[in-house]
Amino acid sequence: AQKVTQAQTEISVVEKEDVTLDCVYETRDTTYYLFWYKQPPSGELVFLIRRNSFDEQNEISGRYSWNFQKSTSSFNFTITASQVVDSAVYFCALSEAGNAGNMLTFGGGTRLMVKP
Amino acid sequence: DAMVIQNPRYQVTQFGKPVTLSCSQTLNHNVMYWYQQKSSQAPKLLFHYYDKDFNNEADTPDNFQSRRPNTSFCFLDIRSPGLGDAAMYLCATSRGAGDRYTFGSGTRLTVV
């Protein structure tokens, strides 16, 4: 069975600091998809990134970057020069390719607090 | 803009009084999901529809039902809400295997 672990339940940083959110996953499938979602205080989950298991290329989008390493089953998310608006709960999630319904397994989430 | 819309944003219901939450989408996605999220927890899948095929999670209480009358709409019915059902209810859609989810803004349910 699949599992996603976000060991950091809460992180507090000061604005402009860099911060990395960890995500470790377990799956028996060779083809799977990994996601990060952001949930601000308003409650709506916002899609950030999707990665398939065959694409280990790291990605950068503005201040956000993602490091996917199959060897360690990790998909970590780094925010560079954090801002107060980055304060939110961040969820890492996994779906397996054989899963037509595309059900996501979520990690427990990491609450990020960025202080001015 | 194509989107997922949930109504109402906040819902207060009485203990034991049936309540229906609604979700609509303009994305024409095949799959619609209902998640329950309690405070400081990850979203928990209740059920999903792949087109007209209904799929219930094994641990979803019988008190919860869902209807999808057409591609665009999906409803969550709670037959006899208890205090433990107070939560945020999130609707989401996707095109199927491997696709990203698009979430609605959620309905926060309070049971009094």
mmCIF file of C-alpha atoms in Angstrom:
data_model
loop_
_atom_site.group_PDB
_atom_site.id
_atom_site.type_symbol
_atom_site.label_atom_id
_atom_site.label_comp_id
_atom_site.label_asym_id
_atom_site.label_seq_id
_atom_site.Cartn_x
_atom_site.Cartn_y
_atom_site.Cartn_z
ATOM 1 C CA ALA A 1 0.000 0.000 0.000
ATOM 2 C CA GLN A 2 1.138 3.521 -0.673
ATOM 3 C CA LYS A 3 2.146 5.953 2.030
ATOM 4 C CA VAL A 4 3.368 9.543 2.197
ATOM 5 C CA THR A 5 5.233 10.895 5.209
ATOM 6 C CA GLN A 6 5.877 14.540 5.986
ATOM 7 C CA ALA A 7 7.913 14.358 9.145
ATOM 8 C CA GLN A 8 7.841 18.103 9.820
ATOM 9 C CA THR A 9 4.451 19.011 11.244
ATOM 10 C CA GLU A 10 5.302 22.665 11.734
ATOM 11 C CA ILE A 11 8.137 24.955 10.634
ATOM 12 C CA SER A 12 8.656 28.565 11.602
ATOM 13 C CA VAL A 13 11.072 30.840 9.736
ATOM 14 C CA VAL A 14 11.765 34.516 9.457
ATOM 15 C CA GLU A 15 11.041 36.246 6.177
ATOM 16 C CA LYS A 16 13.797 35.888 3.552
ATOM 17 C CA GLU A 17 15.070 32.636 5.004
ATOM 18 C CA ASP A 18 15.178 29.547 2.790
ATOM 19 C CA VAL A 19 13.129 26.585 3.943
ATOM 20 C CA THR A 20 12.872 22.967 2.804
ATOM 21 C CA LEU A 21 9.803 20.820 3.329
ATOM 22 C CA ASP A 22 10.486 17.111 3.345
ATOM 23 C CA CYS A 23 8.372 14.393 1.752
ATOM 24 C CA VAL A 24 9.089 10.668 1.750
ATOM 25 C CA TYR A 25 6.854 8.184 -0.012
ATOM 26 C CA GLU A 26 6.301 4.454 -0.302
ATOM 27 C CA THR A 27 4.781 2.622 -3.245
ATOM 28 C CA ARG A 28 5.141 -0.724 -4.956
ATOM 29 C CA ASP A 29 4.224 0.653 -8.357
ATOM 30 C CA THR A 30 6.973 1.530 -10.791
ATOM 31 C CA THR A 31 4.821 4.240 -12.336
ATOM 32 C CA TYR A 32 3.405 6.845 -10.021
ATOM 33 C CA TYR A 33 2.842 10.565 -9.671
ATOM 34 C CA LEU A 34 3.858 12.966 -6.954
ATOM 35 C CA PHE A 35 2.231 16.282 -6.158
ATOM 36 C CA TRP A 36 2.570 19.257 -3.880
ATOM 37 C CA TYR A 37 -0.434 21.339 -2.859
ATOM 38 C CA LYS A 38 -0.596 24.532 -0.821
ATOM 39 C CA GLN A 39 -3.481 25.211 1.556
ATOM 40 C CA PRO A 40 -3.581 28.841 2.711
ATOM 41 C CA PRO A 41 -5.764 29.904 5.640
ATOM 42 C CA SER A 42 -8.715 30.379 3.254
ATOM 43 C CA GLY A 43 -8.859 26.593 2.944
ATOM 44 C CA GLU A 44 -8.681 25.910 -0.787
ATOM 45 C CA LEU A 45 -5.930 23.531 -1.870
ATOM 46 C CA VAL A 46 -3.833 24.992 -4.655
ATOM 47 C CA PHE A 47 -1.850 22.793 -7.022
ATOM 48 C CA LEU A 48 1.890 23.539 -7.122
ATOM 49 C CA ILE A 49 3.585 20.741 -9.037
ATOM 50 C CA ARG A 50 3.165 17.259 -10.502
ATOM 51 C CA ARG A 51 6.023 14.837 -11.181
ATOM 52 C CA ASN A 52 5.861 11.381 -12.727
ATOM 53 C CA SER A 53 8.177 8.621 -11.552
ATOM 54 C CA PHE A 54 10.199 8.601 -14.764
ATOM 55 C CA ASP A 55 11.126 12.231 -14.581
ATOM 56 C CA GLU A 56 13.746 12.872 -11.915
ATOM 57 C CA GLN A 57 14.696 16.240 -13.276
ATOM 58 C CA ASN A 58 14.565 18.875 -10.578
ATOM 59 C CA GLU A 59 12.326 21.824 -11.240
ATOM 60 C CA ILE A 60 12.493 25.488 -10.371
ATOM 61 C CA SER A 61 9.602 27.904 -10.572
ATOM 62 C CA GLY A 62 10.468 31.327 -9.286
ATOM 63 C CA ARG A 63 11.276 31.002 -5.591
ATOM 64 C CA TYR A 64 10.047 27.392 -5.522
ATOM 65 C CA SER A 65 12.142 24.356 -6.351
ATOM 66 C CA TRP A 66 11.618 20.634 -6.073
ATOM 67 C CA ASN A 67 14.156 17.851 -5.612
ATOM 68 C CA PHE A 68 12.920 14.396 -6.647
ATOM 69 C CA GLN A 69 15.188 11.474 -5.717
ATOM 70 C CA LYS A 70 13.925 7.973 -6.421
ATOM 71 C CA SER A 71 16.918 6.426 -4.658
ATOM 72 C CA THR A 72 15.690 7.825 -1.350
ATOM 73 C CA SER A 73 11.966 7.949 -2.256
ATOM 74 C CA SER A 74 11.891 11.642 -1.525
ATOM 75 C CA PHE A 75 10.296 14.648 -3.172
ATOM 76 C CA ASN A 76 11.391 17.697 -1.214
ATOM 77 C CA PHE A 77 10.197 21.249 -1.725
ATOM 78 C CA THR A 78 12.343 24.330 -1.122
ATOM 79 C CA ILE A 79 11.164 27.906 -0.865
ATOM 80 C CA THR A 80 13.939 30.429 -1.368
ATOM 81 C CA ALA A 81 13.722 33.841 0.277
ATOM 82 C CA SER A 82 10.460 33.011 2.024
ATOM 83 C CA GLN A 83 7.710 35.608 2.288
ATOM 84 C CA VAL A 84 4.826 36.039 4.706
ATOM 85 C CA VAL A 85 2.426 35.035 1.905
ATOM 86 C CA ASP A 86 4.073 31.611 1.865
ATOM 87 C CA SER A 87 2.505 30.885 5.251
ATOM 88 C CA ALA A 88 0.222 27.907 4.683
ATOM 89 C CA VAL A 89 -0.069 24.168 5.125
ATOM 90 C CA TYR A 90 1.736 22.246 2.408
ATOM 91 C CA PHE A 91 0.712 18.733 1.424
ATOM 92 C CA CYS A 92 2.716 16.195 -0.508
ATOM 93 C CA ALA A 93 0.631 13.522 -2.248
ATOM 94 C CA LEU A 94 1.017 10.367 -4.325
ATOM 95 C CA SER A 95 -1.133 8.557 -6.864
ATOM 96 C CA GLU A 96 -0.310 5.292 -8.584
ATOM 97 C CA ALA A 97 -0.646 4.833 -12.327
ATOM 98 C CA GLY A 98 -2.748 1.707 -12.012
ATOM 99 C CA ASN A 99 -5.301 3.708 -10.133
ATOM 100 C CA ALA A 100 -7.800 4.826 -12.774
ATOM 101 C CA GLY A 101 -9.719 6.854 -10.257
ATOM 102 C CA ASN A 102 -6.522 8.743 -9.465
ATOM 103 C CA MET A 103 -7.072 8.687 -5.716
ATOM 104 C CA LEU A 104 -4.427 10.691 -3.917
ATOM 105 C CA THR A 105 -2.667 9.560 -0.783
ATOM 106 C CA PHE A 106 -1.793 12.679 1.176
ATOM 107 C CA GLY A 107 0.951 13.194 3.676
ATOM 108 C CA GLY A 108 0.021 14.693 7.002
ATOM 109 C CA GLY A 109 0.981 18.191 5.894
ATOM 110 C CA THR A 110 3.582 20.699 7.071
ATOM 111 C CA ARG A 111 2.417 24.000 8.498
ATOM 112 C CA LEU A 112 4.825 26.741 7.454
ATOM 113 C CA MET A 113 4.800 30.021 9.340
ATOM 114 C CA VAL A 114 6.824 32.856 7.892
ATOM 115 C CA LYS A 115 7.288 35.735 10.308
ATOM 116 C CA PRO A 116 8.046 39.276 9.192
ATOM 117 C CA ASP B 1 -12.419 30.673 -15.964
ATOM 118 C CA ALA B 2 -12.960 26.948 -15.684
ATOM 119 C CA MET B 3 -13.334 26.038 -12.079
ATOM 120 C CA VAL B 4 -14.821 24.006 -9.250
ATOM 121 C CA ILE B 5 -17.494 25.754 -7.219
ATOM 122 C CA GLN B 6 -18.771 24.665 -3.851
ATOM 123 C CA ASN B 7 -21.886 25.970 -2.167
ATOM 124 C CA PRO B 8 -22.392 27.108 0.439
ATOM 125 C CA ARG B 9 -19.044 28.305 1.778
ATOM 126 C CA TYR B 10 -20.276 27.886 5.354
ATOM 127 C CA GLN B 11 -23.097 25.626 6.497
ATOM 128 C CA VAL B 12 -24.578 25.350 9.950
ATOM 129 C CA THR B 13 -26.885 22.419 10.583
ATOM 130 C CA GLN B 14 -28.609 20.948 13.579
ATOM 131 C CA PHE B 15 -27.616 17.651 15.084
ATOM 132 C CA GLY B 16 -29.465 14.920 13.200
ATOM 133 C CA LYS B 17 -30.910 17.208 10.516
ATOM 134 C CA PRO B 18 -30.073 16.109 6.943
ATOM 135 C CA VAL B 19 -27.835 18.437 5.019
ATOM 136 C CA THR B 20 -26.653 18.562 1.405
ATOM 137 C CA LEU B 21 -23.476 20.131 0.127
ATOM 138 C CA SER B 22 -23.082 20.864 -3.561
ATOM 139 C CA CYS B 23 -20.225 20.999 -6.015
ATOM 140 C CA SER B 24 -20.174 21.989 -9.658
ATOM 141 C CA GLN B 25 -17.414 22.061 -12.254
ATOM 142 C CA THR B 26 -16.916 23.697 -15.619
ATOM 143 C CA LEU B 27 -13.797 21.659 -16.439
ATOM 144 C CA ASN B 28 -15.662 18.653 -17.877
ATOM 145 C CA HIS B 29 -13.452 16.352 -15.826
ATOM 146 C CA ASN B 30 -14.329 12.665 -15.585
ATOM 147 C CA VAL B 31 -13.647 12.245 -11.912
ATOM 148 C CA MET B 32 -15.171 14.075 -8.974
ATOM 149 C CA TYR B 33 -14.125 13.553 -5.367
ATOM 150 C CA TRP B 34 -15.399 14.392 -1.916
ATOM 151 C CA TYR B 35 -12.854 14.798 0.870
ATOM 152 C CA GLN B 36 -13.412 15.472 4.544
ATOM 153 C CA GLN B 37 -10.773 17.517 6.343
ATOM 154 C CA LYS B 38 -10.769 18.020 10.077
ATOM 155 C CA SER B 39 -8.660 20.594 11.845
ATOM 156 C CA SER B 40 -4.895 20.100 11.452
ATOM 157 C CA GLN B 41 -5.374 16.881 9.492
ATOM 158 C CA ALA B 42 -4.856 15.804 5.914
ATOM 159 C CA PRO B 43 -7.893 15.498 3.652
ATOM 160 C CA LYS B 44 -9.584 12.113 3.872
ATOM 161 C CA LEU B 45 -11.294 10.661 0.812
ATOM 162 C CA LEU B 46 -14.953 9.816 1.322
ATOM 163 C CA PHE B 47 -15.871 8.735 -2.200
ATOM 164 C CA HIS B 48 -15.353 9.495 -5.839
ATOM 165 C CA TYR B 49 -17.210 9.190 -9.121
ATOM 166 C CA TYR B 50 -15.446 8.122 -12.277
ATOM 167 C CA ASP B 51 -18.045 9.316 -14.770
ATOM 168 C CA LYS B 52 -21.191 7.621 -13.415
ATOM 169 C CA ASP B 53 -19.362 4.906 -11.519
ATOM 170 C CA PHE B 54 -19.594 5.480 -7.787
ATOM 171 C CA ASN B 55 -16.718 4.372 -5.547
ATOM 172 C CA ASN B 56 -17.082 4.372 -1.810
ATOM 173 C CA GLU B 57 -14.086 4.244 0.527
ATOM 174 C CA ALA B 58 -14.311 1.282 2.900
ATOM 175 C CA ASP B 59 -14.296 3.419 6.022
ATOM 176 C CA THR B 60 -16.752 6.084 4.867
ATOM 177 C CA PRO B 61 -19.673 6.051 7.319
ATOM 178 C CA ASP B 62 -23.076 4.972 6.012
ATOM 179 C CA ASN B 63 -24.339 8.349 7.125
ATOM 180 C CA PHE B 64 -22.662 9.851 4.056
ATOM 181 C CA GLN B 65 -24.081 9.501 0.578
ATOM 182 C CA SER B 66 -23.322 11.074 -2.750
ATOM 183 C CA ARG B 67 -25.086 11.778 -6.040
ATOM 184 C CA ARG B 68 -23.769 12.787 -9.399
ATOM 185 C CA PRO B 69 -26.755 13.540 -11.644
ATOM 186 C CA ASN B 70 -24.592 14.736 -14.535
ATOM 187 C CA THR B 71 -20.970 15.513 -15.420
ATOM 188 C CA SER B 72 -21.070 18.955 -13.894
ATOM 189 C CA PHE B 73 -22.657 18.406 -10.508
ATOM 190 C CA CYS B 74 -21.950 16.274 -7.484
ATOM 191 C CA PHE B 75 -23.696 16.349 -4.106
ATOM 192 C CA LEU B 76 -22.745 15.165 -0.654
ATOM 193 C CA ASP B 77 -25.651 14.178 1.562
ATOM 194 C CA ILE B 78 -25.196 13.706 5.281
ATOM 195 C CA ARG B 79 -28.313 11.946 6.511
ATOM 196 C CA SER B 80 -27.993 12.502 10.240
ATOM 197 C CA PRO B 81 -25.077 14.783 11.066
ATOM 198 C CA GLY B 82 -23.345 14.252 14.358
ATOM 199 C CA LEU B 83 -20.973 16.570 16.174
ATOM 200 C CA GLY B 84 -18.090 14.511 14.827
ATOM 201 C CA ASP B 85 -19.057 15.376 11.268
ATOM 202 C CA ALA B 86 -18.127 19.020 11.727
ATOM 203 C CA ALA B 87 -15.308 19.564 9.243
ATOM 204 C CA MET B 88 -14.269 21.181 5.997
ATOM 205 C CA TYR B 89 -15.654 19.295 3.008
ATOM 206 C CA LEU B 90 -13.612 19.606 -0.133
ATOM 207 C CA CYS B 91 -14.738 18.775 -3.647
ATOM 208 C CA ALA B 92 -12.138 18.141 -6.327
ATOM 209 C CA THR B 93 -12.005 17.035 -9.953
ATOM 210 C CA SER B 94 -9.467 15.425 -12.258
ATOM 211 C CA ARG B 95 -9.275 13.778 -15.669
ATOM 212 C CA GLY B 96 -8.135 10.480 -14.195
ATOM 213 C CA ALA B 97 -4.899 8.600 -13.662
ATOM 214 C CA GLY B 98 -1.998 10.886 -12.856
ATOM 215 C CA ASP B 99 -3.824 14.137 -13.466
ATOM 216 C CA ARG B 100 -3.649 17.036 -11.042
ATOM 217 C CA TYR B 101 -6.656 17.788 -8.893
ATOM 218 C CA THR B 102 -8.576 21.031 -9.062
ATOM 219 C CA PHE B 103 -10.180 21.789 -5.721
ATOM 220 C CA GLY B 104 -13.151 23.909 -4.817
ATOM 221 C CA SER B 105 -12.868 26.402 -1.976
ATOM 222 C CA GLY B 106 -14.602 23.996 0.405
ATOM 223 C CA THR B 107 -17.678 24.056 2.623
ATOM 224 C CA ARG B 108 -17.097 24.401 6.335
ATOM 225 C CA LEU B 109 -19.808 22.465 8.146
ATOM 226 C CA THR B 110 -20.754 23.251 11.717
ATOM 227 C CA VAL B 111 -23.119 20.948 13.624
ATOM 228 C CA VAL B 112 -24.983 22.479 16.555
#
